[in-house]
Amino acid sequence: MATSLGSLSLLACSSLSYAAGGEMANTSLDFEDCTIGDGAASLVAQCATISVWLDYDHATGHDPLDQPGPQDAAKANTLELAIARIPARRRSDRQDAFTLLAGGPGQSAIESFPAVSFAFRHIMRDHDVILIDQRGTGSSARLDCPEAPGAMGLTIDIDIDADTMSARARECREALPHNPDLFTTSVAVKDLEYVRQALGVSQWNLYGISYGTRVALHYLRRYPDAVRALMLDAVVPPSVALGPDIGPMAQRALDLIFERCAESTGCSEAFGDLSVPTLALLASLEAQPRNITFEDVATGKLTDMLFTREHLAVTLRLMSYSAQTAAILPSMLHEAIVDENFAPLARQSLMQTRALGDTVASGMHQAIICTEDAPFIETHNNTPGEPSYLGDDITGALLASCTQWPAGRMDNDFKQPVVSAVPTLILSGDADPITPPDYGDTVAQHLPASRHIVNPGQGHMQAPFGCMPVLLAQFVDTANAGNLDTQCLKRLRTLPFFVDANGPLP
């Protein structure tokens, strides 16, 4: 997050008390003009920090905003949350606001929002956007490890032995500046409510993506009157422990890509059936990894890589997350299978690994999965699971990373279904490799004012596609999912497969 304090800044170094719609609340915060995001995706905003309790169970009884200074002993029990506000384009007297709860777990809301802000451009006309970096992410006491424990939910290093994973996790935990037991969803929702009250926001219009849906649902459970409208994109039901389904869901998504390629004239004629050749390629790489040299697009320099089976497996999974990246996957696989050209896949692998390291706070991620997922994975059933290109010991890898990482704070009812009449819009892609439409159906059973929209052929996250930005704005305006006219979504199409570097067939 880059801060601008130039001479044209109207709010630089000014002390403001903010409430949605431009009115003043009782809490004084220092907001400054700032820029969030990078390059073309950057947005002008107003940024501040707010002190919250590190451990709410041991609060001293007074507001952390009123701390007299850093020498006060109570200051040791506070941390600073980063906040960014983007005012509505049209001034109004609305007191509700929109906020995005980021995924990962471990991603920053402030860093994530600019790249997807076009999906919420209609909402931003009449609603202030308040972005809060969840504790442990972004600029809110980010918890990072010198070396990722090895079983991050997005990448899972299936080639690392259990003892190494366990040792990495222990080293990570010991290196963190704060007790990770306090960096869980159950504590984070208290921060979100504290910020709402401090800023004078009457109610949130909550949008959660992936792990952010877990936060949104638990916040709704704890503070039902604070939510006006709820949007759950790629939802994770509270009862689900991520881990056992990762392999089967990843395989399902890849199979759907190959099926769609077979049904596409251009893709099938160019590449044929890729399912069996891809399995053979994985086996070939396991037996003989390839030493390759390729251009690193980030530096423009040549780089060397030993490209392994694990590199290919992780690349297949991450490229399955989006129909846009899935569109170029068959051509990349074909080059590797037929021409032994692994450079395109290696380039993708390097970019994805680098992006995850930059955007996901690995220590916070580990704190979440070791508290909210690993303890709820059944281990007594040793029968082999469904076959997957990711291998058959994904669950074991995840559990190994948590053996030296005790579970943190979690509310007793955390895994129970959330029952609420708050208007809710649930979004799923039927080719999502981690949160399938079944998850949306599970959550909808307990939300009587909900509507579940499933987009054919789409992967993870639906907000940016087709007419969905318009539908999201209509939902926030009316707080009524049942009245949405979704006929426009029938025009939504997946990106055609690229048959070569020039793109798809005309």
XYZ file of C-alpha atoms in Angstrom:
506
model
C 0.000 0.000 0.000
C 1.618 3.205 -1.163
C 0.759 6.367 0.715
C 0.583 9.731 -1.034
C 1.170 12.833 1.104
C 1.668 15.400 -1.667
C 0.763 19.080 -1.438
C -2.559 18.481 -3.218
C -3.722 16.072 -0.524
C -6.911 17.433 1.018
C -6.936 15.043 3.964
C -3.238 14.565 4.600
C -2.381 14.532 8.295
C -5.884 15.600 9.254
C -7.753 14.088 12.167
C -11.159 12.837 11.085
C -14.036 11.032 12.657
C -15.708 9.002 9.975
C -19.101 7.423 9.515
C -20.490 6.061 6.252
C -22.039 8.682 3.969
C -19.554 11.337 5.073
C -21.070 12.055 8.511
C -19.021 12.256 11.671
C -18.927 9.632 14.398
C -17.618 9.881 17.953
C -14.350 8.058 17.297
C -11.356 10.094 16.109
C -9.094 8.469 13.517
C -6.290 9.942 11.457
C -7.087 9.379 7.775
C -4.655 10.279 5.015
C -5.013 10.290 1.269
C -3.388 7.174 -0.106
C -3.168 4.951 -3.148
C -3.927 1.241 -2.850
C -2.959 -1.302 -5.462
C -0.367 -0.998 -8.206
C -0.273 0.409 -11.714
C -3.491 0.429 -13.694
C -5.317 -1.348 -10.861
C -4.520 1.319 -8.265
C -7.263 3.281 -6.520
C -7.305 6.580 -4.673
C -8.468 6.036 -1.113
C -8.202 7.321 2.447
C -6.116 5.219 4.821
C -5.853 4.922 8.583
C -4.930 2.510 11.320
C -6.998 1.580 14.313
C -5.907 -0.012 17.587
C -7.770 -3.169 18.596
C -7.255 -5.639 21.391
C -4.791 -8.397 20.648
C -6.590 -10.597 23.170
C -10.175 -9.541 23.836
C -10.394 -12.006 26.730
C -7.798 -9.959 28.593
C -8.915 -6.451 27.693
C -8.306 -3.886 30.427
C -11.836 -2.509 30.313
C -11.187 0.656 28.336
C -11.119 1.439 24.649
C -7.770 0.673 22.941
C -8.252 3.878 20.948
C -7.862 5.807 24.192
C -4.434 4.392 25.076
C -2.284 7.232 26.443
C 0.842 6.133 24.593
C 3.275 3.363 23.778
C 4.659 3.347 27.319
C 1.317 2.233 28.741
C 1.498 -1.419 29.783
C -1.881 -2.079 28.175
C -0.362 -1.192 24.800
C 1.236 -4.634 24.754
C -2.262 -6.067 24.371
C -3.117 -4.078 21.237
C -2.317 -4.298 17.561
C -2.890 -1.965 14.646
C -5.338 -2.823 11.891
C -4.962 -1.156 8.493
C -8.121 0.429 7.041
C -8.788 1.951 3.633
C -11.925 3.888 2.751
C -13.097 4.610 -0.806
C -15.947 7.151 -0.622
C -19.074 6.609 -2.676
C -19.079 8.515 -5.956
C -22.432 10.082 -5.071
C -22.907 11.659 -1.678
C -25.827 10.318 0.324
C -26.984 9.984 3.893
C -26.551 6.189 3.885
C -24.973 4.813 7.050
C -24.380 1.285 5.758
C -21.131 0.418 3.949
C -19.652 -2.302 1.743
C -16.667 -4.402 2.744
C -14.741 -7.262 1.165
C -13.445 -10.188 3.221
C -10.424 -11.663 1.453
C -9.535 -15.295 0.837
C -6.423 -17.380 1.298
C -6.587 -17.580 4.253
C -3.874 -14.974 4.532
C -4.662 -12.452 1.803
C -5.013 -8.732 2.385
C -8.362 -7.098 1.626
C -6.680 -3.770 0.869
C -4.176 -5.327 -1.517
C -6.750 -7.625 -3.156
C -9.554 -5.167 -3.810
C -8.089 -2.885 -6.513
C -7.608 -5.729 -9.009
C -11.255 -6.801 -8.696
C -12.827 -3.413 -7.970
C -14.488 -3.313 -11.402
C -16.743 -6.118 -10.172
C -18.095 -3.719 -7.530
C -18.084 -0.500 -9.554
C -21.880 -0.185 -9.474
C -21.969 -0.748 -5.711
C -19.297 1.937 -5.296
C -21.569 4.562 -6.827
C -23.768 4.844 -3.744
C -21.878 2.929 -1.042
C -18.659 3.708 0.720
C -16.176 0.839 0.597
C -14.360 0.087 3.847
C -11.457 -2.346 3.505
C -9.884 -3.861 6.598
C -6.776 -6.013 6.537
C -7.682 -8.948 8.760
C -5.255 -9.406 11.650
C -2.220 -11.323 10.430
C -2.506 -10.093 6.824
C -1.341 -7.133 4.767
C -0.439 -4.213 7.013
C -2.281 -5.582 10.070
C 0.522 -7.294 12.004
C 1.167 -9.628 9.058
C 2.317 -13.082 10.148
C 4.896 -14.413 7.716
C 7.233 -17.358 7.982
C 10.859 -17.308 6.783
C 9.950 -20.502 4.950
C 6.372 -21.673 4.405
C 5.557 -24.745 6.517
C 5.008 -26.786 3.348
C 1.314 -27.627 3.442
C -0.333 -24.373 2.525
C -3.863 -25.030 1.347
C -3.136 -23.571 -2.092
C 0.131 -25.325 -2.908
C 0.675 -28.345 -0.622
C 4.223 -29.607 -1.093
C 3.483 -33.290 -1.503
C 7.152 -34.101 -2.092
C 8.274 -33.017 1.401
C 8.374 -35.612 4.164
C 6.215 -35.267 7.266
C 9.127 -34.613 9.638
C 10.381 -31.723 7.506
C 6.897 -30.207 7.342
C 6.497 -30.475 11.090
C 9.904 -28.902 11.706
C 9.204 -26.018 9.327
C 5.912 -25.308 11.062
C 7.567 -25.268 14.482
C 10.280 -22.892 13.232
C 7.618 -20.676 11.708
C 5.579 -20.504 14.893
C 8.624 -19.699 17.000
C 9.638 -16.873 14.647
C 6.305 -15.056 14.674
C 6.085 -11.721 16.517
C 2.653 -12.489 18.007
C 0.914 -15.504 19.490
C -0.782 -17.122 16.452
C -3.464 -18.577 18.740
C -5.076 -15.122 18.565
C -5.044 -14.892 14.752
C -8.089 -16.998 13.972
C -11.530 -16.340 12.530
C -13.214 -16.306 15.931
C -11.003 -13.429 17.037
C -11.007 -11.626 13.684
C -14.796 -11.183 13.679
C -14.455 -9.222 16.930
C -12.101 -6.858 15.110
C -14.612 -6.417 12.299
C -17.373 -5.533 14.744
C -15.104 -3.188 16.682
C -14.222 -1.331 13.465
C -17.893 -1.107 12.455
C -18.816 0.521 15.739
C -15.739 2.766 15.769
C -16.543 4.113 12.293
C -20.237 4.532 12.940
C -21.300 2.125 10.177
C -24.915 1.123 10.791
C -24.633 -2.242 9.013
C -22.267 -4.039 6.684
C -23.009 -5.206 3.186
C -20.563 -8.104 3.369
C -18.881 -9.737 0.376
C -16.734 -12.758 1.211
C -14.622 -14.704 -1.265
C -13.446 -18.257 -0.507
C -12.019 -18.263 3.059
C -13.630 -14.830 3.411
C -17.023 -16.564 3.303
C -16.048 -18.436 6.458
C -15.328 -15.117 8.158
C -18.568 -13.605 6.836
C -20.705 -16.482 8.085
C -19.163 -16.496 11.537
C -19.515 -12.724 11.787
C -23.194 -13.141 10.881
C -23.491 -15.749 13.633
C -21.934 -13.483 16.249
C -23.432 -10.148 15.149
C -26.626 -10.851 13.182
C -27.993 -7.309 13.467
C -24.811 -5.838 11.997
C -25.306 -7.411 8.550
C -27.699 -5.864 6.052
C -26.863 -8.032 3.006
C -24.502 -10.972 2.613
C -22.681 -12.095 -0.570
C -20.867 -15.445 -0.438
C -18.676 -16.156 -3.466
C -17.094 -19.652 -3.568
C -18.496 -20.473 -0.153
C -16.899 -22.714 2.478
C -19.540 -24.228 4.804
C -18.638 -24.022 8.513
C -18.837 -27.804 8.826
C -16.267 -28.454 6.087
C -12.675 -29.186 7.052
C -10.587 -28.387 3.989
C -8.102 -31.134 3.267
C -9.703 -34.483 2.393
C -11.627 -32.995 -0.551
C -8.712 -31.076 -2.068
C -7.505 -33.953 -4.254
C -10.886 -35.151 -5.548
C -12.111 -31.597 -6.200
C -8.925 -30.698 -8.063
C -9.245 -33.823 -10.209
C -12.899 -33.081 -10.906
C -12.083 -29.563 -12.088
C -9.278 -30.787 -14.369
C -11.563 -33.476 -15.812
C -14.170 -30.819 -16.587
C -11.562 -28.750 -18.436
C -10.558 -31.753 -20.520
C -14.199 -32.615 -21.199
C -14.868 -29.075 -22.338
C -11.807 -29.218 -24.593
C -13.077 -32.467 -26.136
C -16.423 -30.806 -26.842
C -14.728 -27.807 -28.471
C -13.967 -28.359 -32.151
C -10.843 -26.224 -32.183
C -9.427 -27.630 -28.926
C -10.174 -31.289 -29.717
C -8.743 -31.050 -33.238
C -5.602 -29.336 -32.009
C -4.876 -31.426 -28.914
C -7.146 -34.488 -28.793
C -7.966 -36.152 -25.475
C -5.491 -34.781 -22.942
C -6.516 -36.792 -19.889
C -4.400 -39.909 -20.460
C -1.366 -38.041 -21.898
C -1.378 -35.700 -18.892
C -1.270 -38.630 -16.480
C 1.602 -40.070 -18.495
C 3.383 -36.709 -18.324
C 3.045 -36.630 -14.544
C 4.491 -40.143 -14.319
C 7.331 -39.201 -16.675
C 8.256 -36.204 -14.548
C 8.175 -38.291 -11.391
C 10.641 -40.706 -12.947
C 12.757 -38.032 -14.610
C 12.415 -34.335 -13.713
C 13.483 -31.998 -16.525
C 16.254 -29.414 -16.307
C 15.011 -26.465 -18.332
C 16.045 -22.889 -19.081
C 13.441 -20.225 -19.782
C 12.901 -16.503 -19.631
C 11.609 -15.119 -16.339
C 8.993 -12.584 -17.421
C 9.419 -10.646 -14.160
C 13.121 -9.995 -14.707
C 13.575 -10.573 -18.439
C 16.530 -12.834 -17.626
C 17.062 -16.528 -18.319
C 16.553 -18.798 -15.338
C 17.114 -22.508 -14.724
C 14.638 -24.841 -13.065
C 14.425 -28.516 -12.259
C 10.784 -29.022 -13.276
C 9.250 -31.863 -11.238
C 5.987 -33.723 -11.011
C 5.039 -31.541 -8.067
C 5.588 -28.375 -10.099
C 3.225 -29.661 -12.766
C 0.598 -30.812 -10.250
C 0.492 -27.444 -8.479
C 0.402 -25.603 -11.820
C -2.514 -27.737 -13.017
C -4.416 -26.980 -9.844
C -3.886 -23.240 -9.784
C -4.630 -22.841 -13.489
C -7.925 -24.662 -12.855
C -9.089 -21.886 -10.537
C -10.138 -19.643 -13.422
C -11.745 -20.303 -16.797
C -9.371 -17.651 -18.141
C -6.199 -19.526 -17.163
C -7.836 -22.861 -18.011
C -8.211 -21.576 -21.583
C -4.441 -21.658 -22.123
C -3.747 -24.894 -20.218
C -4.369 -27.422 -23.057
C -1.907 -25.704 -25.393
C 0.766 -25.628 -22.670
C 0.250 -29.306 -21.888
C 0.357 -30.184 -25.578
C 3.719 -28.444 -25.998
C 5.154 -30.394 -23.070
C 3.657 -33.737 -24.144
C 4.451 -33.548 -27.853
C 7.451 -31.228 -28.105
C 9.066 -31.623 -24.654
C 8.731 -27.845 -24.311
C 8.193 -27.250 -20.593
C 9.005 -23.545 -20.625
C 5.373 -22.287 -20.678
C 4.423 -24.525 -17.733
C 7.583 -23.655 -15.807
C 6.968 -19.955 -16.366
C 3.449 -20.335 -14.979
C 4.734 -22.328 -12.011
C 7.271 -19.635 -11.144
C 4.732 -16.803 -11.485
C 2.154 -18.595 -9.349
C 4.600 -19.502 -6.602
C 5.930 -15.952 -6.528
C 2.427 -14.459 -6.447
C 1.360 -16.682 -3.557
C 4.437 -15.783 -1.571
C 3.719 -12.100 -2.074
C -0.012 -12.169 -1.319
C -0.547 -14.892 1.298
C 0.701 -14.422 4.859
C 1.939 -17.947 5.501
C 1.922 -17.756 9.308
C -1.663 -16.512 9.431
C -2.640 -19.187 6.892
C -1.095 -21.856 9.100
C -2.829 -20.481 12.198
C -6.207 -20.847 10.469
C -5.826 -24.331 8.983
C -4.297 -25.772 12.165
C -7.201 -24.428 14.235
C -10.238 -24.667 11.978
C -9.455 -27.541 9.596
C -6.789 -30.013 10.705
C -8.386 -30.962 14.079
C -11.605 -31.903 12.279
C -10.111 -34.202 9.663
C -10.999 -37.830 10.265
C -7.833 -39.954 10.374
C -9.198 -43.303 11.523
C -10.266 -44.305 8.019
C -7.128 -45.437 6.186
C -8.829 -46.593 3.015
C -7.451 -44.893 -0.124
C -9.402 -41.864 -1.309
C -10.477 -41.060 -4.816
C -7.546 -40.954 -7.256
C -6.171 -37.487 -7.981
C -3.241 -36.074 -9.890
C -2.260 -34.361 -6.623
C -1.478 -37.736 -5.075
C -3.055 -39.739 -2.286
C -1.522 -38.181 0.838
C -2.643 -34.576 0.717
C -4.436 -34.896 4.044
C -1.342 -36.415 5.616
C 0.750 -33.508 4.369
C -1.639 -30.968 5.871
C -1.825 -32.797 9.201
C 1.951 -33.124 9.370
C 2.343 -29.354 9.149
C 0.075 -28.957 12.193
C 1.646 -31.526 14.548
C 3.856 -28.807 16.066
C 1.215 -26.092 15.775
C -1.455 -26.318 18.506
C -4.928 -25.092 17.665
C -5.748 -21.490 18.559
C -8.905 -19.721 19.725
C -12.119 -21.046 18.228
C -15.692 -20.504 19.394
C -17.548 -23.606 20.548
C -20.240 -23.250 17.883
C -17.827 -22.436 15.056
C -18.492 -25.633 13.098
C -22.267 -25.444 13.430
C -24.438 -24.290 10.490
C -25.236 -20.591 10.493
C -29.000 -20.041 10.587
C -30.148 -16.562 9.593
C -32.884 -14.699 7.725
C -30.448 -12.028 6.509
C -30.747 -11.619 2.702
C -27.936 -13.668 1.140
C -26.643 -14.166 -2.383
C -24.533 -17.310 -2.879
C -22.333 -17.631 -5.975
C -20.654 -20.781 -7.309
C -18.812 -21.915 -10.421
C -19.585 -25.449 -11.452
C -15.900 -26.068 -12.331
C -14.488 -24.675 -9.070
C -11.522 -26.830 -7.950
C -11.926 -26.209 -4.204
C -15.448 -24.942 -3.332
C -17.931 -26.834 -5.543
C -21.620 -25.877 -5.922
C -22.547 -28.548 -3.367
C -20.974 -26.337 -0.719
C -23.299 -23.491 -1.707
C -26.311 -25.797 -1.463
C -25.219 -26.868 2.028
C -25.037 -23.285 3.298
C -28.283 -22.247 1.582
C -30.273 -24.869 3.525
C -29.962 -22.742 6.658
C -30.411 -19.314 5.057
C -34.093 -19.021 4.095
C -33.643 -15.594 2.466
C -30.819 -16.833 0.250
C -30.464 -17.499 -3.459
C -27.793 -19.716 -4.974
C -26.511 -18.894 -8.479
C -24.272 -21.434 -10.244
C -22.393 -20.350 -13.370
C -21.638 -23.168 -15.866
C -17.997 -23.682 -16.800
C -16.670 -21.097 -14.345
C -14.107 -21.652 -11.625
C -13.339 -19.870 -8.366
C -14.956 -16.403 -7.866
C -17.954 -15.214 -9.900
C -18.270 -11.503 -9.064
C -16.368 -10.097 -12.089
C -18.056 -12.072 -14.870
C -20.821 -11.136 -17.261
C -23.633 -9.139 -15.697
C -22.758 -10.253 -12.162
C -21.513 -6.761 -11.153
C -24.948 -5.364 -12.022
C -26.726 -8.127 -10.108
C -24.512 -7.565 -7.061
C -25.363 -3.864 -7.073
C -29.079 -4.579 -7.417
C -28.864 -6.999 -4.519
C -27.088 -4.485 -2.297
C -29.594 -1.769 -3.244
C -32.654 -3.898 -2.506
C -31.353 -6.481 -0.013
C -33.547 -8.996 -1.819
C -31.995 -11.935 -3.678
C -35.299 -13.440 -4.763
C -36.230 -10.514 -7.000
C -33.043 -10.551 -9.081
C -33.565 -11.121 -12.806
C -30.697 -13.454 -13.711
C -31.613 -13.941 -17.380
C -28.545 -11.902 -18.356
C -26.283 -14.654 -17.000
C -27.404 -16.940 -19.822
C -25.168 -14.869 -22.081
C -22.127 -15.636 -19.944
C -19.619 -17.796 -21.824
C -16.290 -19.298 -20.845
C -13.224 -18.028 -22.692
C -12.527 -20.231 -25.764
C -9.461 -22.454 -25.590
C -6.283 -21.112 -27.141
C -5.104 -23.428 -29.921
C -1.716 -21.682 -30.167
C 0.049 -18.513 -29.050
C -2.229 -16.439 -31.287
C -5.332 -17.397 -29.307
C -8.527 -19.338 -30.039
C -9.934 -20.074 -33.457
C -11.989 -17.217 -34.990
